[in-house]
Short mmCIF file of C-alpha atoms in Angstrom, two decimals:
data_model
loop_
_atom_site.label_atom_id
_atom_site.label_comp_id
_atom_site.label_asym_id
_atom_site.label_seq_id
_atom_site.Cartn_x
_atom_site.Cartn_y
_atom_site.Cartn_z
CA MET A 13 0.11 -0.26 0.21
CA ALA A 14 0.62 3.72 -0.11
CA PRO A 15 3.64 4.55 2.65
CA ASP A 16 0.86 6.67 4.46
CA LEU A 17 -0.76 3.32 5.42
CA PRO A 18 2.12 0.96 5.65
CA ASN A 19 1.17 -1.44 8.05
CA LEU A 20 -2.20 -2.06 5.76
CA ASP A 21 -2.32 -5.41 4.21
CA PRO A 22 -2.89 -4.92 0.10
CA ALA A 23 -4.15 -8.47 -0.20
CA ALA A 24 -6.23 -7.92 2.54
CA PHE A 25 -7.61 -4.73 1.39
CA LYS A 26 -10.81 -3.91 -0.27
CA PRO A 27 -12.16 -1.25 -1.28
CA VAL A 28 -16.05 -0.47 -0.47
CA ASP A 29 -17.86 -0.51 -3.19
CA PRO A 30 -21.21 1.60 -3.20
CA ALA A 31 -22.91 0.09 -5.76
CA ALA A 32 -22.26 -3.95 -4.13
CA LEU A 33 -24.79 -2.43 -1.47
CA GLY A 34 -27.59 -1.25 -3.16
CA VAL A 35 -26.21 2.79 -3.51
CA PRO A 36 -27.24 4.79 -7.01
CA ALA A 37 -23.54 5.51 -8.45
CA GLY A 38 -22.32 9.37 -8.48
CA GLY A 39 -22.46 11.72 -5.55
CA HIS A 40 -20.01 12.60 -3.15
CA PRO A 41 -17.92 10.70 -1.24
CA PRO A 42 -19.11 9.59 2.05
CA ARG A 43 -18.85 12.82 5.07
CA ILE A 44 -17.25 11.71 8.29
CA LEU A 45 -16.24 14.26 11.62
CA ILE A 46 -14.06 12.85 13.63
CA LEU A 47 -14.20 14.25 17.38
CA TYR A 48 -11.45 13.19 20.00
CA GLY A 49 -10.85 13.76 23.75
CA SER A 50 -8.06 14.54 24.85
CA LEU A 51 -5.74 18.02 24.93
CA ARG A 52 -2.44 16.35 25.76
CA PRO A 53 0.45 16.84 23.36
CA GLU A 54 0.57 13.11 23.01
CA SER A 55 -3.03 12.38 22.87
CA TYR A 56 -3.35 8.63 22.33
CA SER A 57 -6.76 9.33 21.36
CA ARG A 58 -5.33 12.04 18.73
CA LYS A 59 -2.93 9.58 17.59
CA LEU A 60 -5.58 6.57 16.87
CA ALA A 61 -8.34 9.66 15.34
CA LEU A 62 -5.48 10.47 12.57
CA GLU A 63 -4.93 6.63 12.05
CA ALA A 64 -9.02 6.64 11.72
CA GLN A 65 -8.80 9.33 9.20
CA ARG A 66 -5.86 8.36 7.01
CA LEU A 67 -7.91 4.65 7.12
CA LEU A 68 -11.22 6.11 6.39
CA GLU A 69 -9.99 8.30 3.39
CA ARG A 70 -7.98 5.31 1.60
CA PHE A 71 -11.95 3.88 1.87
CA GLY A 72 -13.06 6.45 -0.35
CA ALA A 73 -14.71 9.02 2.26
CA GLU A 74 -14.47 12.64 3.20
CA THR A 75 -12.67 13.42 6.64
CA ARG A 76 -12.86 16.38 8.98
CA LEU A 77 -10.91 16.24 12.19
CA PHE A 78 -12.25 18.26 14.86
CA ASP A 79 -9.53 20.61 17.47
CA PRO A 80 -11.10 20.77 21.01
CA HIS A 81 -8.47 22.96 22.25
CA ASP A 82 -10.28 26.92 23.05
CA LEU A 83 -13.95 25.32 22.97
CA PRO A 84 -15.37 26.58 26.16
CA MET A 85 -16.72 24.61 28.81
CA LEU A 86 -20.80 24.30 27.90
CA ASP A 87 -22.87 27.70 28.91
CA SER A 88 -19.51 29.26 29.90
CA VAL A 89 -20.21 31.46 26.44
CA PRO A 90 -22.82 32.20 24.04
CA ALA A 91 -23.42 29.18 21.09
CA THR A 92 -22.68 32.31 18.95
CA HIS A 93 -18.68 31.48 20.10
CA PRO A 94 -16.88 30.63 16.98
CA LYS A 95 -15.38 27.23 18.29
CA VAL A 96 -19.28 26.17 19.21
CA GLN A 97 -20.13 27.07 15.48
CA ALA A 98 -17.23 25.57 14.04
CA LEU A 99 -18.61 22.61 15.83
CA ARG A 100 -21.98 22.73 14.76
CA ALA A 101 -20.91 23.21 11.36
CA LEU A 102 -19.47 20.70 11.11
CA SER A 103 -21.36 18.15 12.81
CA LEU A 104 -24.51 19.13 10.12
CA TRP A 105 -21.96 19.05 7.10
CA SER A 106 -21.28 14.83 8.37
CA GLU A 107 -22.90 11.80 7.22
CA GLY A 108 -21.27 10.00 9.47
CA GLN A 109 -18.91 10.32 12.91
CA VAL A 110 -15.91 8.82 14.38
CA TRP A 111 -15.69 9.55 18.54
CA VAL A 112 -12.84 8.57 20.30
CA SER A 113 -12.26 8.76 24.11
CA PRO A 114 -9.37 7.86 26.59
CA GLU A 115 -11.10 6.53 29.43
CA ARG A 116 -10.96 8.69 32.70
CA HIS A 117 -12.31 7.57 35.90
CA GLY A 118 -14.07 4.60 33.93
CA ALA A 119 -15.91 6.97 31.47
CA PRO A 120 -15.10 9.38 28.61
CA THR A 121 -13.28 12.58 29.78
CA ALA A 122 -14.76 15.94 29.94
CA VAL A 123 -12.56 17.24 26.95
CA PHE A 124 -14.80 14.77 25.09
CA LYS A 125 -18.45 15.04 26.79
CA ASN A 126 -17.88 18.76 26.63
CA GLN A 127 -18.11 18.85 22.33
CA ILE A 128 -21.09 16.41 22.16
CA ASP A 129 -22.85 18.65 25.06
CA TRP A 130 -22.29 21.51 22.51
CA LEU A 131 -24.33 19.99 20.17
CA PRO A 132 -27.86 20.44 20.98
CA LEU A 133 -31.08 17.64 20.21
CA GLU A 134 -32.96 19.88 17.90
CA SER A 135 -31.52 23.70 16.85
CA ALA A 136 -34.38 25.93 14.38
CA GLY A 137 -36.10 22.58 13.90
CA VAL A 138 -32.94 20.86 12.01
CA ARG A 139 -31.45 17.97 14.46
CA PRO A 140 -27.55 18.06 14.45
CA THR A 141 -26.99 14.10 14.33
CA GLN A 142 -30.28 12.87 13.92
CA GLY A 143 -30.11 10.22 11.28
CA ARG A 144 -25.98 10.24 11.02
CA THR A 145 -23.88 6.74 11.34
CA LEU A 146 -21.53 6.92 14.35
CA ALA A 147 -18.47 4.43 15.47
CA VAL A 148 -16.79 4.51 18.53
CA LEU A 149 -13.43 4.38 19.95
CA GLN A 150 -11.57 4.34 23.07
CA VAL A 151 -8.01 4.11 24.07
CA CYS A 152 -6.79 2.81 27.58
CA GLY A 153 -3.61 3.47 30.03
CA GLY A 154 -3.69 0.38 31.30
CA SER A 155 -5.85 -3.32 30.44
CA GLN A 156 -8.70 -3.32 27.84
CA SER A 157 -12.09 -2.14 28.92
CA PHE A 158 -14.94 -1.00 27.35
CA ASN A 159 -16.65 1.45 29.47
CA VAL A 160 -16.01 4.43 27.28
CA VAL A 161 -17.69 2.57 24.25
CA ASN A 162 -20.50 1.60 26.15
CA ALA A 163 -20.60 5.12 27.77
CA LEU A 164 -19.93 6.77 24.21
CA ARG A 165 -23.05 4.23 22.40
CA LEU A 166 -25.57 5.62 24.79
CA LEU A 167 -24.97 9.20 23.60
CA GLY A 168 -25.04 8.20 20.01
CA ARG A 169 -28.72 6.04 21.20
CA TRP A 170 -29.52 9.87 22.82
CA MET A 171 -28.14 11.91 19.78
CA ARG A 172 -30.26 9.41 17.33
CA MET A 173 -27.42 8.31 15.79
CA VAL A 174 -27.41 5.14 14.02
CA THR A 175 -24.27 3.06 15.60
CA ILE A 176 -22.52 0.72 13.93
CA PRO A 177 -22.12 -3.13 15.42
CA ASN A 178 -18.20 -2.54 15.45
CA GLN A 179 -15.86 -1.29 17.80
CA SER A 180 -12.49 -0.76 19.08
CA SER A 181 -11.04 -0.81 22.49
CA VAL A 182 -7.15 -0.53 22.59
CA PRO A 183 -5.75 -1.47 25.68
CA LYS A 184 -1.88 0.24 26.98
CA ALA A 185 -2.34 2.83 24.06
CA TRP A 186 1.23 3.83 25.21
CA GLN A 187 2.98 0.69 23.43
CA GLU A 188 0.54 0.27 20.49
CA PHE A 189 2.39 3.48 18.69
CA ASP A 190 5.54 4.03 17.36
CA GLU A 191 7.56 7.29 17.89
CA ALA A 192 6.08 9.17 14.79
CA GLY A 193 2.78 8.53 16.41
CA ARG A 194 1.65 5.72 13.89
CA MET A 195 -0.38 2.67 15.21
CA LYS A 196 1.85 -0.81 15.15
CA PRO A 197 0.49 -3.58 13.05
CA SER A 198 -1.34 -5.46 15.66
CA ALA A 199 -5.06 -7.40 16.08
CA TYR A 200 -5.89 -3.58 17.59
CA TYR A 201 -4.55 -2.58 14.37
CA ASP A 202 -7.27 -4.69 11.91
CA ARG A 203 -9.73 -3.90 14.68
CA VAL A 204 -9.60 -0.09 13.46
CA VAL A 205 -9.57 -1.05 10.20
CA ASP A 206 -12.53 -3.40 10.45
CA VAL A 207 -14.70 -0.82 12.73
CA MET A 208 -13.52 2.19 9.59
CA GLU A 209 -14.39 -0.18 6.80
CA GLU A 210 -17.83 -1.02 8.34
CA LEU A 211 -18.66 2.68 9.40
CA VAL A 212 -18.49 3.76 5.69
CA ARG A 213 -20.21 1.28 4.21
CA PHE A 214 -22.86 1.78 6.76
CA THR A 215 -22.72 5.76 5.97
CA TRP A 216 -23.49 4.61 2.29
CA LEU A 217 -26.27 2.13 2.74
CA VAL A 218 -27.83 5.00 5.18
CA ARG A 219 -27.12 8.10 3.85
CA GLY A 220 -30.66 9.12 1.72
CA ARG A 221 -32.36 7.26 3.43
CA SER A 222 -31.87 9.23 7.05
CA ALA A 223 -35.23 10.81 6.64
CA LEU A 224 -37.13 8.09 5.95
CA LEU A 225 -35.41 5.64 9.08
CA THR A 226 -35.39 8.23 11.57
CA ASP A 227 -39.86 9.44 10.41
CA ARG A 228 -41.46 8.95 13.40
CA TYR A 229 -45.65 8.62 14.55
CA SER A 230 -45.18 10.19 17.51
CA GLU A 231 -43.42 13.56 16.19
CA ARG A 232 -46.62 13.42 12.87
CA ARG A 233 -48.93 13.33 15.40
CA GLU A 234 -46.88 16.82 17.15
CA HIS A 235 -46.60 18.15 14.02
CA ALA A 236 -49.97 17.94 12.33
CA ALA A 237 -51.22 19.01 16.20
CA ALA A 238 -49.37 22.38 15.87
CA ALA A 239 -50.69 22.69 12.30
CA ALA A 240 -54.38 22.26 13.69
CA LEU A 241 -53.11 24.85 16.81
CA ALA A 242 -51.49 27.13 14.23
CA ALA A 243 -54.42 27.19 12.02
CA ARG A 244 -56.92 27.98 14.37
CA SER A 245 -55.34 30.55 16.26
CA GLY A 246 -54.70 32.11 12.45
CA ALA A 247 -58.56 31.64 11.72
CA ALA A 248 -59.67 33.50 15.21
CA ALA A 249 -56.85 36.38 14.76
CA THR A 250 -58.99 37.36 11.36
CA ARG A 251 -62.38 37.97 13.56
#
């Protein structure tokens, strides 16, 4: 393979074929936003996020990596803050997302959670995350744990996202990356490749269908009731 992915086995690598998934030809590549949860200079969640980004691009996706530096704590500034607006714009741009967080006290870090907290469930009638695909990953300082990926799945469900079945947890992350910050070949690396491949496939499948997949009976009733109330109010105002 190309030198940017030296640990990818060319004999086993298989490009994602949208036609094989029943997706109409044409259109832009899947748009994937990547969030990570550490501000440390040697952040392993950032290193894993970058590795995921390289793989996603090899699978044909268009990616954006959000830098959480300088993102204020939730509600400490208005939502008009430039960094908040940048994050929300990227979420709206995306069709899928990758969430990568270290484990801190058995849970995602405050740095990561703050990014999710700035994404509203609804804004001006638009849901910034609903119907988007999601892959979850974590890095561990010690033995392998699944606390963070489980918590991220819960967050993804709350944000009305389509979380893919596969996931990755990298134990003892400090020994899984080389001095250049690249992930070493291992079963953990192979799992990350699996997750990115699956995310791209699911994103192709869901894209263009998310509105149908997230159409809800309860919300249709709410919209009908609101429309009826507005109509009655308008009739009353003209009398």
